[in-house]
Each structure stands twice: as C-alpha cells, then as structure tokens.
mmCIF file of C-alpha atoms in Angstrom:
data_model
loop_
_atom_site.group_PDB
_atom_site.id
_atom_site.type_symbol
_atom_site.label_atom_id
_atom_site.label_comp_id
_atom_site.label_asym_id
_atom_site.label_seq_id
_atom_site.Cartn_x
_atom_site.Cartn_y
_atom_site.Cartn_z
ATOM 1 C CA MET S 1 101.740 38.710 57.367
ATOM 2 C CA ILE S 2 104.263 38.955 60.123
ATOM 3 C CA VAL S 3 106.905 36.252 60.255
ATOM 4 C CA GLY S 4 107.342 34.218 63.397
ATOM 5 C CA SER S 5 103.791 33.797 64.635
ATOM 6 C CA SER S 6 100.196 33.276 63.664
ATOM 7 C CA TYR S 7 97.203 33.972 65.830
ATOM 8 C CA SER S 8 96.459 30.260 66.023
ATOM 9 C CA GLN S 9 99.971 29.690 67.359
ATOM 10 C CA ILE S 10 99.570 32.536 69.827
ATOM 11 C CA ALA S 11 96.384 30.977 71.162
ATOM 12 C CA MET S 12 98.370 27.793 71.906
ATOM 13 C CA ALA S 13 101.201 29.596 73.709
ATOM 14 C CA PRO S 14 101.838 28.484 77.324
ATOM 15 C CA PHE S 15 100.006 31.305 79.097
ATOM 16 C CA SER S 16 96.956 31.190 81.280
ATOM 17 C CA ARG S 17 94.264 33.517 79.972
ATOM 18 C CA LEU S 18 94.345 35.359 83.299
ATOM 19 C CA LEU S 19 98.053 36.056 82.997
ATOM 20 C CA LEU S 20 97.690 36.994 79.340
ATOM 21 C CA ALA S 21 94.959 39.511 80.134
ATOM 22 C CA ALA S 22 97.042 40.986 82.920
ATOM 23 C CA LEU S 23 99.908 41.342 80.498
ATOM 24 C CA LEU S 24 98.013 44.059 78.707
ATOM 25 C CA LEU S 25 95.956 42.819 75.809
ATOM 26 C CA VAL S 26 99.015 41.919 73.816
ATOM 27 C CA ALA S 27 99.676 39.067 71.412
ATOM 28 C CA VAL S 28 102.763 37.514 72.880
ATOM 29 C CA ILE S 29 105.727 35.498 71.800
ATOM 30 C CA GLY S 30 108.069 34.070 74.393
ATOM 31 C CA GLU S 31 107.932 32.268 77.673
ATOM 32 C CA ALA S 32 105.893 33.193 80.710
ATOM 33 C CA ASP S 33 107.579 33.682 84.044
ATOM 34 C CA ALA S 34 108.600 30.346 85.495
ATOM 35 C CA GLY S 35 106.672 31.059 88.684
ATOM 36 C CA GLY S 36 103.403 31.831 86.896
ATOM 37 C CA GLY S 37 100.748 33.886 88.624
ATOM 38 C CA GLN S 38 99.061 37.132 87.741
ATOM 39 C CA ALA S 39 101.218 40.098 86.839
ATOM 40 C CA ARG S 40 100.804 43.334 88.777
ATOM 41 C CA TYR S 41 102.026 46.667 87.455
ATOM 42 C CA ASP S 42 102.339 50.019 89.158
ATOM 43 C CA ARG S 43 103.316 52.080 86.111
ATOM 44 C CA VAL S 44 104.217 52.019 82.426
ATOM 45 C CA PHE S 45 107.364 53.303 80.730
ATOM 46 C CA SER S 46 106.990 53.744 76.972
ATOM 47 C CA PHE S 47 109.301 54.633 74.081
ATOM 48 C CA GLY S 48 108.849 55.246 70.362
ATOM 49 C CA ASP S 49 107.679 57.793 67.794
ATOM 50 C CA SER S 50 104.379 59.443 66.840
ATOM 51 C CA LEU S 51 102.381 56.242 67.179
ATOM 52 C CA THR S 52 103.167 56.254 70.923
ATOM 53 C CA ASP S 53 103.837 59.935 71.709
ATOM 54 C CA THR S 54 101.248 61.460 74.051
ATOM 55 C CA GLY S 55 102.687 64.940 74.428
ATOM 56 C CA ASN S 56 106.450 65.293 74.007
ATOM 57 C CA SER S 57 106.395 66.577 70.437
ATOM 58 C CA ALA S 58 103.975 69.314 71.480
ATOM 59 C CA ILE S 59 106.710 70.596 73.822
ATOM 60 C CA LEU S 60 109.939 69.918 71.923
ATOM 61 C CA PRO S 61 110.930 73.223 70.236
ATOM 62 C CA ALA S 62 111.778 71.512 66.947
ATOM 63 C CA THR S 63 108.269 70.093 66.673
ATOM 64 C CA ALA S 64 105.920 72.286 68.718
ATOM 65 C CA GLY S 65 102.996 74.058 67.061
ATOM 66 C CA GLY S 66 101.375 73.492 63.710
ATOM 67 C CA PRO S 67 98.005 72.103 62.592
ATOM 68 C CA PHE S 68 98.148 69.146 64.940
ATOM 69 C CA THR S 69 97.220 71.444 67.831
ATOM 70 C CA ASN S 70 93.997 72.397 66.051
ATOM 71 C CA ALA S 71 90.630 70.745 65.729
ATOM 72 C CA PRO S 72 89.716 68.133 64.663
ATOM 73 C CA TYR S 73 92.623 66.330 66.368
ATOM 74 C CA GLY S 74 91.371 64.597 69.500
ATOM 75 C CA GLN S 75 87.742 65.065 68.538
ATOM 76 C CA THR S 76 86.538 61.498 69.008
ATOM 77 C CA TYR S 77 87.624 60.896 72.589
ATOM 78 C CA PHE S 78 89.169 64.036 74.024
ATOM 79 C CA LYS S 79 86.693 66.507 72.475
ATOM 80 C CA ARG S 80 89.438 69.054 71.932
ATOM 81 C CA PRO S 81 92.547 69.469 69.731
ATOM 82 C CA GLY S 82 95.254 66.937 70.286
ATOM 83 C CA GLY S 83 99.006 67.122 69.896
ATOM 84 C CA ARG S 84 101.251 66.771 66.925
ATOM 85 C CA ALA S 85 100.646 64.882 63.753
ATOM 86 C CA SER S 86 102.422 66.367 60.755
ATOM 87 C CA ASP S 87 103.984 69.322 59.002
ATOM 88 C CA ASP S 88 102.448 72.717 58.370
ATOM 89 C CA GLY S 89 102.063 73.614 54.710
ATOM 90 C CA ARG S 90 104.444 72.643 51.951
ATOM 91 C CA LEU S 91 107.799 71.846 53.510
ATOM 92 C CA ASP S 92 110.568 69.818 51.935
ATOM 93 C CA SER S 93 109.236 66.623 50.381
ATOM 94 C CA ILE S 94 111.367 64.472 52.659
ATOM 95 C CA VAL S 95 109.722 66.046 55.694
ATOM 96 C CA GLU S 96 106.273 65.792 54.196
ATOM 97 C CA LEU S 97 106.671 62.073 53.592
ATOM 98 C CA LEU S 98 107.410 61.118 57.152
ATOM 99 C CA LYS S 99 105.641 60.783 60.484
ATOM 100 C CA LEU S 100 106.962 64.226 61.407
ATOM 101 C CA PRO S 101 105.215 67.003 63.239
ATOM 102 C CA TYR S 102 105.338 70.640 62.272
ATOM 103 C CA LEU S 103 108.949 71.849 62.367
ATOM 104 C CA ALA S 104 108.922 75.092 64.314
ATOM 105 C CA SER S 105 112.702 75.142 63.985
ATOM 106 C CA ARG S 106 114.796 73.501 61.278
ATOM 107 C CA SER S 107 117.854 73.422 63.535
ATOM 108 C CA ALA S 108 118.813 70.200 65.285
ATOM 109 C CA ASP S 109 118.657 71.814 68.726
ATOM 110 C CA ILE S 110 118.766 69.141 71.363
ATOM 111 C CA HIS S 111 118.679 71.597 74.277
ATOM 112 C CA PHE S 112 115.018 71.596 75.219
ATOM 113 C CA ARG S 113 113.026 74.018 77.250
ATOM 114 C CA ARG S 114 110.516 72.331 79.522
ATOM 115 C CA ARG S 115 106.939 73.487 79.647
ATOM 116 C CA SER S 116 104.698 72.950 82.655
ATOM 117 C CA LEU S 117 101.691 70.926 81.546
ATOM 118 C CA THR S 118 100.655 69.548 84.893
ATOM 119 C CA ASP S 119 98.648 70.568 87.878
ATOM 120 C CA THR S 120 98.033 68.723 91.100
ATOM 121 C CA ALA S 121 94.985 66.561 91.592
ATOM 122 C CA PRO S 122 93.375 66.289 95.041
ATOM 123 C CA SER S 123 95.030 62.915 95.537
ATOM 124 C CA GLY S 124 98.451 64.442 94.943
ATOM 125 C CA GLN S 125 98.736 62.754 91.556
ATOM 126 C CA THR S 126 99.800 64.823 88.552
ATOM 127 C CA ARG S 127 97.645 65.149 85.490
ATOM 128 C CA LEU S 128 98.009 66.816 82.120
ATOM 129 C CA LYS S 129 96.080 70.037 81.652
ATOM 130 C CA SER S 130 95.416 68.973 78.064
ATOM 131 C CA PRO S 131 94.308 65.321 77.884
ATOM 132 C CA SER S 132 95.242 64.755 74.252
ATOM 133 C CA ASP S 133 98.463 65.722 72.430
ATOM 134 C CA ARG S 134 98.102 62.609 70.299
ATOM 135 C CA ALA S 135 98.427 62.066 66.551
ATOM 136 C CA SER S 136 94.894 60.793 66.107
ATOM 137 C CA ASP S 137 91.252 61.691 66.502
ATOM 138 C CA GLY S 138 91.419 59.889 69.845
ATOM 139 C CA ARG S 139 93.397 57.327 71.760
ATOM 140 C CA LEU S 140 96.547 55.455 70.718
ATOM 141 C CA VAL S 141 97.474 51.808 71.258
ATOM 142 C CA ILE S 142 99.456 52.804 74.365
ATOM 143 C CA ASP S 143 96.324 54.425 75.813
ATOM 144 C CA PHE S 144 94.340 51.208 75.468
ATOM 145 C CA ILE S 145 97.217 49.254 76.990
ATOM 146 C CA VAL S 146 97.370 51.544 80.013
ATOM 147 C CA GLU S 147 93.585 51.522 80.395
ATOM 148 C CA SER S 148 93.506 47.713 80.267
ATOM 149 C CA LEU S 149 95.862 47.654 83.259
ATOM 150 C CA GLY S 150 93.817 50.198 85.201
ATOM 151 C CA LEU S 151 96.791 52.549 85.475
ATOM 152 C CA PRO S 152 97.123 56.331 85.135
ATOM 153 C CA GLN S 153 98.512 57.680 81.881
ATOM 154 C CA PRO S 154 102.325 57.997 81.943
ATOM 155 C CA THR S 155 103.575 61.582 82.063
ATOM 156 C CA PRO S 156 105.223 62.775 78.834
ATOM 157 C CA TYR S 157 108.888 63.142 79.729
ATOM 158 C CA LEU S 158 109.164 66.771 78.648
ATOM 159 C CA ALA S 159 106.081 67.680 80.697
ATOM 160 C CA GLY S 160 107.638 66.643 83.998
ATOM 161 C CA SER S 161 110.625 67.619 86.074
ATOM 162 C CA THR S 162 110.277 66.075 89.539
ATOM 163 C CA ALA S 163 110.107 62.568 90.939
ATOM 164 C CA ASN S 164 106.455 63.156 91.790
ATOM 165 C CA ASP S 165 105.735 63.900 88.113
ATOM 166 C CA PHE S 166 107.145 60.527 87.091
ATOM 167 C CA GLN S 167 105.999 58.218 89.914
ATOM 168 C CA GLN S 168 103.163 56.786 87.846
ATOM 169 C CA GLY S 169 105.139 56.183 84.682
ATOM 170 C CA VAL S 170 106.777 58.099 81.849
ATOM 171 C CA ASN S 171 106.233 58.268 78.110
ATOM 172 C CA PHE S 172 109.535 59.024 76.345
ATOM 173 C CA ALA S 173 108.190 58.684 72.784
ATOM 174 C CA VAL S 174 108.562 61.675 70.446
ATOM 175 C CA GLY S 175 106.844 62.231 67.131
ATOM 176 C CA GLY S 176 109.366 62.161 64.311
ATOM 177 C CA ALA S 177 111.944 60.278 66.395
ATOM 178 C CA THR S 178 114.313 57.890 64.659
ATOM 179 C CA ALA S 179 115.803 54.674 65.939
ATOM 180 C CA LEU S 180 119.272 55.708 64.803
ATOM 181 C CA ASP S 181 121.137 58.839 65.835
ATOM 182 C CA MET S 182 121.290 61.786 63.450
ATOM 183 C CA ALA S 183 125.074 61.503 63.176
ATOM 184 C CA PHE S 184 124.868 57.864 62.107
ATOM 185 C CA LEU S 185 122.194 58.594 59.522
ATOM 186 C CA GLU S 186 124.354 61.377 58.104
ATOM 187 C CA THR S 187 127.171 58.880 57.486
ATOM 188 C CA LYS S 188 124.713 57.080 55.191
ATOM 189 C CA GLY S 189 123.808 60.293 53.406
ATOM 190 C CA ILE S 190 120.451 60.435 55.193
ATOM 191 C CA LYS S 191 119.134 63.676 56.641
ATOM 192 C CA SER S 192 116.775 63.627 59.619
ATOM 193 C CA PHE S 193 114.983 66.630 61.077
ATOM 194 C CA VAL S 194 113.962 65.729 64.615
ATOM 195 C CA PRO S 195 116.980 65.511 66.937
ATOM 196 C CA ILE S 196 115.666 62.604 68.987
ATOM 197 C CA SER S 197 116.632 58.951 68.603
ATOM 198 C CA LEU S 198 115.895 55.855 70.657
ATOM 199 C CA SER S 199 119.239 56.258 72.428
ATOM 200 C CA ASN S 200 118.189 59.765 73.506
ATOM 201 C CA GLN S 201 115.032 58.295 74.976
ATOM 202 C CA THR S 202 116.951 55.649 76.926
ATOM 203 C CA THR S 203 119.258 58.396 78.235
ATOM 204 C CA TRP S 204 116.155 60.229 79.469
ATOM 205 C CA PHE S 205 114.986 57.000 81.076
ATOM 206 C CA ASN S 206 118.247 56.554 82.972
ATOM 207 C CA GLY S 207 117.962 60.114 84.264
ATOM 208 C CA VAL S 208 114.395 59.521 85.455
ATOM 209 C CA LEU S 209 115.454 56.263 87.110
ATOM 210 C CA LYS S 210 118.011 58.104 89.239
ATOM 211 C CA LEU S 211 115.416 60.736 90.061
ATOM 212 C CA LEU S 212 112.880 58.140 91.217
ATOM 213 C CA ALA S 213 115.249 56.097 93.380
ATOM 214 C CA SER S 214 118.808 56.729 94.473
ATOM 215 C CA LYS S 215 119.775 53.201 95.547
ATOM 216 C CA PRO S 216 120.238 50.407 92.971
ATOM 217 C CA ASN S 217 118.077 47.931 94.911
ATOM 218 C CA GLU S 218 115.247 50.484 95.120
ATOM 219 C CA GLN S 219 115.552 51.159 91.395
ATOM 220 C CA ARG S 220 115.360 47.493 90.516
ATOM 221 C CA LYS S 221 112.346 46.948 92.777
ATOM 222 C CA MET S 222 110.514 49.818 91.081
ATOM 223 C CA MET S 223 111.392 48.588 87.592
ATOM 224 C CA ALA S 224 110.271 45.047 88.442
ATOM 225 C CA SER S 225 106.757 46.360 89.134
ATOM 226 C CA SER S 226 106.662 48.359 85.890
ATOM 227 C CA LEU S 227 105.616 47.423 82.370
ATOM 228 C CA PHE S 228 107.881 48.578 79.534
ATOM 229 C CA TYR S 229 106.433 49.265 76.092
ATOM 230 C CA ILE S 230 108.827 49.836 73.194
ATOM 231 C CA GLY S 231 106.508 51.213 70.542
ATOM 232 C CA GLU S 232 107.134 51.073 66.810
ATOM 233 C CA ILE S 233 110.443 52.734 66.020
ATOM 234 C CA GLY S 234 112.354 52.841 62.727
ATOM 235 C CA PHE S 235 109.632 53.991 60.347
ATOM 236 C CA ASN S 236 111.180 57.435 60.060
ATOM 237 C CA ASP S 237 114.670 56.008 59.461
ATOM 238 C CA TYR S 238 113.402 53.889 56.596
ATOM 239 C CA SER S 239 111.341 56.718 55.138
ATOM 240 C CA PHE S 240 114.282 59.113 55.152
ATOM 241 C CA ALA S 241 116.304 56.468 53.363
ATOM 242 C CA LEU S 242 113.577 55.940 50.760
ATOM 243 C CA MET S 243 113.482 59.662 50.061
ATOM 244 C CA ASN S 244 117.266 59.754 49.688
ATOM 245 C CA ASN S 245 117.303 56.787 47.343
ATOM 246 C CA ASP S 246 114.610 55.669 44.928
ATOM 247 C CA THR S 247 115.183 51.999 45.733
ATOM 248 C CA VAL S 248 114.634 50.146 48.971
ATOM 249 C CA GLY S 249 118.263 49.016 49.074
ATOM 250 C CA LEU S 250 119.454 51.843 51.318
ATOM 251 C CA ALA S 251 116.484 51.383 53.657
ATOM 252 C CA GLU S 252 117.038 47.639 53.829
ATOM 253 C CA SER S 253 120.685 48.190 54.734
ATOM 254 C CA LEU S 254 119.534 49.975 57.909
ATOM 255 C CA VAL S 255 117.626 46.983 59.286
ATOM 256 C CA PRO S 256 120.560 45.399 61.181
ATOM 257 C CA ASP S 257 121.545 48.751 62.684
ATOM 258 C CA ILE S 258 117.986 49.577 63.766
ATOM 259 C CA ILE S 259 117.509 46.137 65.318
ATOM 260 C CA ASP S 260 120.825 46.533 67.148
ATOM 261 C CA VAL S 261 119.717 49.891 68.595
ATOM 262 C CA ILE S 262 116.448 48.354 69.790
ATOM 263 C CA ARG S 263 118.454 45.506 71.327
ATOM 264 C CA SER S 264 120.677 48.000 73.166
ATOM 265 C CA ALA S 265 117.626 49.805 74.526
ATOM 266 C CA LEU S 266 116.163 46.513 75.741
ATOM 267 C CA ILE S 267 119.382 45.505 77.485
ATOM 268 C CA ASP S 268 119.511 48.954 79.078
ATOM 269 C CA VAL S 269 116.075 48.589 80.687
ATOM 270 C CA ILE S 270 116.685 44.931 81.594
ATOM 271 C CA ASP S 271 119.898 45.892 83.370
ATOM 272 C CA ALA S 272 117.873 48.522 85.226
ATOM 273 C CA GLY S 273 115.564 45.797 86.514
ATOM 274 C CA ALA S 274 112.781 45.474 83.929
ATOM 275 C CA ARG S 275 110.980 42.137 84.219
ATOM 276 C CA ARG S 276 108.258 42.495 81.544
ATOM 277 C CA ILE S 277 108.694 44.241 78.218
ATOM 278 C CA VAL S 278 106.478 44.518 75.147
ATOM 279 C CA VAL S 279 108.246 45.325 71.882
ATOM 280 C CA ALA S 280 106.082 46.473 68.976
ATOM 281 C CA GLY S 281 106.972 45.558 65.427
ATOM 282 C CA MET S 282 106.884 47.624 62.252
ATOM 283 C CA ILE S 283 103.596 48.704 60.686
ATOM 284 C CA PRO S 284 102.805 47.854 57.036
ATOM 285 C CA MET S 285 104.553 50.868 55.562
ATOM 286 C CA GLY S 286 103.165 50.311 52.090
ATOM 287 C CA CYS S 287 99.607 50.874 53.354
ATOM 288 C CA GLU S 288 100.241 54.463 54.480
ATOM 289 C CA PRO S 289 98.141 56.936 52.412
ATOM 290 C CA GLU S 290 100.976 59.494 52.443
ATOM 291 C CA LEU S 291 103.417 57.038 50.848
ATOM 292 C CA LEU S 292 100.815 55.809 48.400
ATOM 293 C CA ALA S 293 100.003 59.373 47.332
ATOM 294 C CA LEU S 294 103.556 60.693 47.164
ATOM 295 C CA LEU S 295 105.291 57.674 45.628
ATOM 296 C CA PRO S 296 102.983 56.259 42.936
ATOM 297 C CA SER S 297 104.170 53.920 40.219
ATOM 298 C CA GLY S 298 102.838 52.132 37.187
ATOM 299 C CA ALA S 299 105.413 49.350 37.442
ATOM 300 C CA SER S 300 104.157 45.794 37.410
ATOM 301 C CA GLY S 301 103.981 44.287 40.882
ATOM 302 C CA TYR S 302 104.391 47.642 42.613
ATOM 303 C CA TYR S 303 101.040 47.304 44.397
ATOM 304 C CA ASP S 304 99.859 44.259 46.291
ATOM 305 C CA PRO S 305 96.740 43.013 44.441
ATOM 306 C CA GLU S 306 94.907 42.037 47.619
ATOM 307 C CA SER S 307 95.435 45.172 49.718
ATOM 308 C CA GLY S 308 96.453 47.852 47.212
ATOM 309 C CA CYS S 309 99.487 48.674 49.369
ATOM 310 C CA ILE S 310 102.998 49.236 48.006
ATOM 311 C CA ALA S 311 104.416 45.724 48.037
ATOM 312 C CA ARG S 312 108.118 46.573 48.322
ATOM 313 C CA PHE S 313 107.540 48.803 51.354
ATOM 314 C CA ASN S 314 105.585 46.056 53.093
ATOM 315 C CA ARG S 315 108.390 43.611 52.336
ATOM 316 C CA LEU S 316 110.763 46.045 54.063
ATOM 317 C CA ALA S 317 108.474 46.044 57.124
ATOM 318 C CA GLN S 318 108.401 42.238 57.104
ATOM 319 C CA LEU S 319 112.200 42.134 56.887
ATOM 320 C CA HIS S 320 112.349 44.388 59.946
ATOM 321 C CA ASN S 321 109.869 42.225 61.863
ATOM 322 C CA THR S 322 111.668 38.996 61.015
ATOM 323 C CA ALA S 323 114.968 40.408 62.256
ATOM 324 C CA LEU S 324 113.278 41.853 65.345
ATOM 325 C CA ASN S 325 111.708 38.516 66.300
ATOM 326 C CA ARG S 326 115.011 36.742 65.785
ATOM 327 C CA MET S 327 116.731 39.212 68.114
ATOM 328 C CA LEU S 328 113.987 38.914 70.743
ATOM 329 C CA SER S 329 114.349 35.138 70.755
ATOM 330 C CA LYS S 330 118.053 35.469 71.531
ATOM 331 C CA LEU S 331 117.381 37.947 74.321
ATOM 332 C CA ARG S 332 114.840 35.622 75.921
ATOM 333 C CA ARG S 333 117.468 32.911 76.123
ATOM 334 C CA ALA S 334 120.036 35.314 77.569
ATOM 335 C CA TYR S 335 117.678 36.934 80.102
ATOM 336 C CA ARG S 336 115.401 34.170 81.324
ATOM 337 C CA ARG S 337 114.103 36.126 84.320
ATOM 338 C CA THR S 338 112.677 38.789 82.030
ATOM 339 C CA SER S 339 109.562 38.188 79.954
ATOM 340 C CA ILE S 340 109.851 39.797 76.515
ATOM 341 C CA TYR S 341 106.727 39.953 74.365
ATOM 342 C CA TYR S 342 106.274 40.856 70.724
ATOM 343 C CA GLY S 343 103.440 43.264 69.886
ATOM 344 C CA ASP S 344 102.214 42.617 66.354
ATOM 345 C CA LEU S 345 101.125 45.798 64.561
ATOM 346 C CA TYR S 346 101.571 44.506 61.021
ATOM 347 C CA THR S 347 99.032 41.676 61.004
ATOM 348 C CA PRO S 348 95.937 43.495 62.320
ATOM 349 C CA VAL S 349 96.511 46.569 60.136
ATOM 350 C CA THR S 350 96.950 44.537 56.958
ATOM 351 C CA ALA S 351 93.851 42.546 57.891
ATOM 352 C CA ILE S 352 91.581 45.586 58.133
ATOM 353 C CA VAL S 353 93.094 47.124 55.002
ATOM 354 C CA SER S 354 92.539 43.935 52.990
ATOM 355 C CA SER S 355 89.047 43.196 54.366
ATOM 356 C CA PRO S 356 87.825 46.405 56.024
ATOM 357 C CA GLU S 357 84.105 45.671 56.059
ATOM 358 C CA GLU S 358 84.684 42.307 57.722
ATOM 359 C CA TYR S 359 86.060 44.170 60.742
ATOM 360 C CA GLY S 360 83.585 47.039 60.834
ATOM 361 C CA PHE S 361 85.500 49.583 58.753
ATOM 362 C CA GLY S 362 84.431 51.369 55.570
ATOM 363 C CA SER S 363 85.149 50.491 51.972
ATOM 364 C CA GLU S 364 88.076 52.928 51.541
ATOM 365 C CA PRO S 365 90.748 51.774 54.010
ATOM 366 C CA LEU S 366 93.599 53.561 52.197
ATOM 367 C CA ALA S 367 91.962 57.004 52.285
ATOM 368 C CA ALA S 368 92.721 59.568 54.987
ATOM 369 C CA CYS S 369 89.693 60.599 57.039
ATOM 370 C CA CYS S 370 90.966 64.110 57.781
ATOM 371 C CA GLY S 371 92.668 66.177 55.077
ATOM 372 C CA GLY S 372 91.713 66.641 51.466
ATOM 373 C CA GLY S 373 92.708 66.317 47.869
ATOM 374 C CA GLY S 374 90.256 63.589 46.998
ATOM 375 C CA GLY S 375 91.219 60.550 44.996
ATOM 376 C CA GLN S 376 91.834 57.089 46.305
ATOM 377 C CA TYR S 377 94.004 58.278 49.198
ATOM 378 C CA ASN S 378 92.509 61.722 49.993
ATOM 379 C CA PHE S 379 95.977 62.986 50.817
ATOM 380 C CA ASP S 380 97.518 66.302 49.787
ATOM 381 C CA PHE S 381 99.703 68.459 52.023
ATOM 382 C CA ALA S 382 97.925 71.569 50.756
ATOM 383 C CA PHE S 383 94.831 70.234 52.584
ATOM 384 C CA PHE S 384 96.559 68.620 55.537
ATOM 385 C CA CYS S 385 94.418 67.811 58.549
ATOM 386 C CA GLY S 386 94.066 70.737 60.919
ATOM 387 C CA THR S 387 94.751 73.384 58.275
ATOM 388 C CA PRO S 388 92.002 75.759 57.039
ATOM 389 C CA LEU S 389 91.355 73.884 53.787
ATOM 390 C CA SER S 390 91.070 70.445 55.346
ATOM 391 C CA THR S 391 87.853 68.523 55.863
ATOM 392 C CA THR S 392 86.956 65.526 58.006
ATOM 393 C CA CYS S 393 85.007 62.407 57.093
ATOM 394 C CA ALA S 394 81.577 61.933 58.635
ATOM 395 C CA ASP S 395 82.520 58.894 60.733
ATOM 396 C CA PRO S 396 86.201 58.454 61.701
ATOM 397 C CA SER S 397 85.399 55.077 63.249
ATOM 398 C CA LYS S 398 84.980 53.685 59.720
ATOM 399 C CA SER S 399 88.458 54.865 58.665
ATOM 400 C CA VAL S 400 91.816 53.209 59.225
ATOM 401 C CA SER S 401 93.956 56.299 58.641
ATOM 402 C CA TRP S 402 93.186 59.525 60.457
ATOM 403 C CA ASP S 403 95.353 62.071 58.608
ATOM 404 C CA GLY S 404 97.151 59.923 56.048
ATOM 405 C CA ILE S 405 100.052 59.373 58.425
ATOM 406 C CA HIS S 406 98.529 58.174 61.686
ATOM 407 C CA TYR S 407 95.721 55.797 62.608
ATOM 408 C CA THR S 408 92.234 56.556 63.850
ATOM 409 C CA GLU S 409 91.206 55.671 67.379
ATOM 410 C CA ALA S 410 89.095 52.866 65.904
ATOM 411 C CA ALA S 411 92.122 51.347 64.173
ATOM 412 C CA ASN S 412 94.266 51.756 67.296
ATOM 413 C CA LYS S 413 91.633 50.003 69.397
ATOM 414 C CA PHE S 414 91.375 47.191 66.856
ATOM 415 C CA VAL S 415 95.144 46.677 67.007
ATOM 416 C CA ALA S 416 95.183 46.684 70.807
ATOM 417 C CA ASP S 417 92.247 44.274 70.998
ATOM 418 C CA THR S 418 93.629 41.825 68.462
ATOM 419 C CA MET S 419 96.938 41.731 70.295
ATOM 420 C CA LEU S 420 95.090 39.597 72.838
ATOM 421 C CA ASN S 421 92.076 38.148 71.157
ATOM 422 C CA GLY S 422 93.375 37.342 67.663
ATOM 423 C CA LEU S 423 91.572 38.098 64.429
#
C-alpha cells in the first residue's frame, strides 16, 4: 500500500464533500484553500507519459505509427483505433520492456514536425479529428478527471499551434517520456529512446503560457482558474535502469533525482500562477504483465504471495511514493496559497489485482486482455496488441491490463473513482 495515507484517513481530511467533488474525483492529501468554497476550473493542463498521453506520441516522429493506431485500440469507448501503446514487432529488449510506443525513428530527434489534427467546431472551439490516440481500449484517468469537471478535453500539445488551439487546456504528456533528461540518464549508463523528459514538457508549457497571455498578471489569472495534473512519471526511467542492471539498486538510486525533477516542474507551474495541482504517484510496477513475463524468477520471495506481483519492483514504487509525498508536504508548507493534492494510483491498482472479483474484475488480473502468447500473463511481443497475430479478450471490462503495458478503461475508471470515494 502507498505510504502516507489510507482511505480512512482521506475520508477524515478537512474538506467539504462539495469541494472535494469539485476538485476532480481525487483522493487528496494536503490542506484546502483557507477561504474554502467550491473550486471552479476553466481548463486542465496535464503532464506525464503514456498513462496520460492523449495524442502527442501519435504525432512525435520518434513514436508515430505502429500497432497502436490499429484496432482494437479505442474499441470500448471511441469505437475506432486509438493512439500509441507499444513497439512494433521484436525490437531491442529494453524497448520492449517499457511503456514505449512504436519507434518510427531510433534517432533522438527533438525537432518535431507538427501535424494538424484539429478542425473548427461551430462554437469556434477546436476538436480532435480522431477522438482517441490513447493507450487503452477506451478512456484514461485524465479523461475521467476532465469529464468530472465538465470541461473539454485538453488539446495534445503537438496537435496545436495557436492560442485558440490551447484556450481550453493542453496535454503535454508523451508516451515513453522519462522524468529525467536523456543526457542525465546517459551519465548513469542508461539509454532512453524517446527524446522527451518532464523538463521538455514544462518548457512546452512555458511557451504555451506566453502564447495564451502576454502580460504576467493575465497569465497568473488564467493559471489560477486552471487545474494542473502531473500524471505518473518515472516508470520509464526505472525500467531502463532495471534493464541496464539486473538489480534494483541502479533504479533506486534514481528516486531522489526523479523526485527533484517533479519538484522543479511543480515550482515552475506554481511560479506561473497555478493554485491547484494534482500529482499522481507511481503505479505498482511489479504488477505489469510485461515485466512479469519478461523478468521471471524462481527466487524465494520474488513474487508477492497475495498479489502475484514482483515484490522488489513494487517496493521500488513504494519508495518513489514515499519520497514524493515527503516532497509534496514540504511544498505545501512553502506555498500555502497553492493546494497540492496527491493522486494515489498504487493503492487502487493493487487492490483490484489482489481481489479482482471483489471489485467486478475477472479472475486473471495479471493477464493482458489484448495480445497473445497465453500463459498466466498472455504477453508476448510476437503477438502484441494491434498486430495481425494478436487477439482480444471477450470482455475488456473484466481485465485490469489492456495490452500488458497499459490499463483498460475499466481499470482507469476504477482508479479515478476511488481517488474520491475510497475502496
């Protein structure tokens, strides 16, 4: 379980239920605004990797294309192929292990070409021509958050170019993104393949901010009416490290650096005028079918007896979440006019993996719904979801994992719901 909070403690936190609901169906840690009242948002700005990306990786040259653009991605909600989700075929094992999309180019080209994905609605609002581009059979946690606030979906950063494109919010998340820069990872002997880090995303944000408003007071007013969502970030950093080193020691050594980068991103948006921020924690890495299939072991204690997940990888996630909560507590004291909330991903996912039928899921929570290869995890890159040899389970809503790397819409909805309601 995540360190720093329990759902019973969350229920006792000093928030009115009205304010808590307005603050987006999120389990929160921290203090409410001193003035109280109901929050009102005009837009959402989001950051992160594939668990939050709603279209950028489908545009980025290094990640565009591949099986994630094919059916059955997006089938549950969008009724058409979605965006990116993983590699195409048998690429290097380090790439196959991670939450990486198909690598159309192996070069670390950070000069992107933009692609027009929008048209103009009668109201003058912009909308995506393709409603999916998500690593799932349907919606992500960020989608449920936005829907709960009654707001339009944020425009993927690479799909826009004008102030009008970004007026209703921006999603900066990119599938395969790391928290740490490529150059830093290389100093640790770690090779990454997607040239986007959290600092790149905050640079994009600062550019959009100047595009939306030229005067500092106008910028701060706009940011004060916006909700900021920092989605899970760091999974890819840790996974690269695990593939470079057979022990978790190298991955664990990255925790302080990753937390520091997240802290810098938070200070950046706070300085820009952000008043309410949700920061998601790390998922239970040891429960990912891809990791379970690719890194098996017969060692005693390797698997958690209750969940069947890889225990040492989940301990790494807990270490990350403990450090993250400690950092958030310090920021709350330093920036008392800004409400900073912790979004717990670890607890609800481990709950449905450990007791799936109790929460309406099927009896095989560690098996991928879409893909192939059979066995306990149904994960093999030769049968990866969206490729010709892949198959899809009869009812994705009973599965936790969609493609062995990303969650189903049902799991994403469960996480979003339990962020408010508790288990």
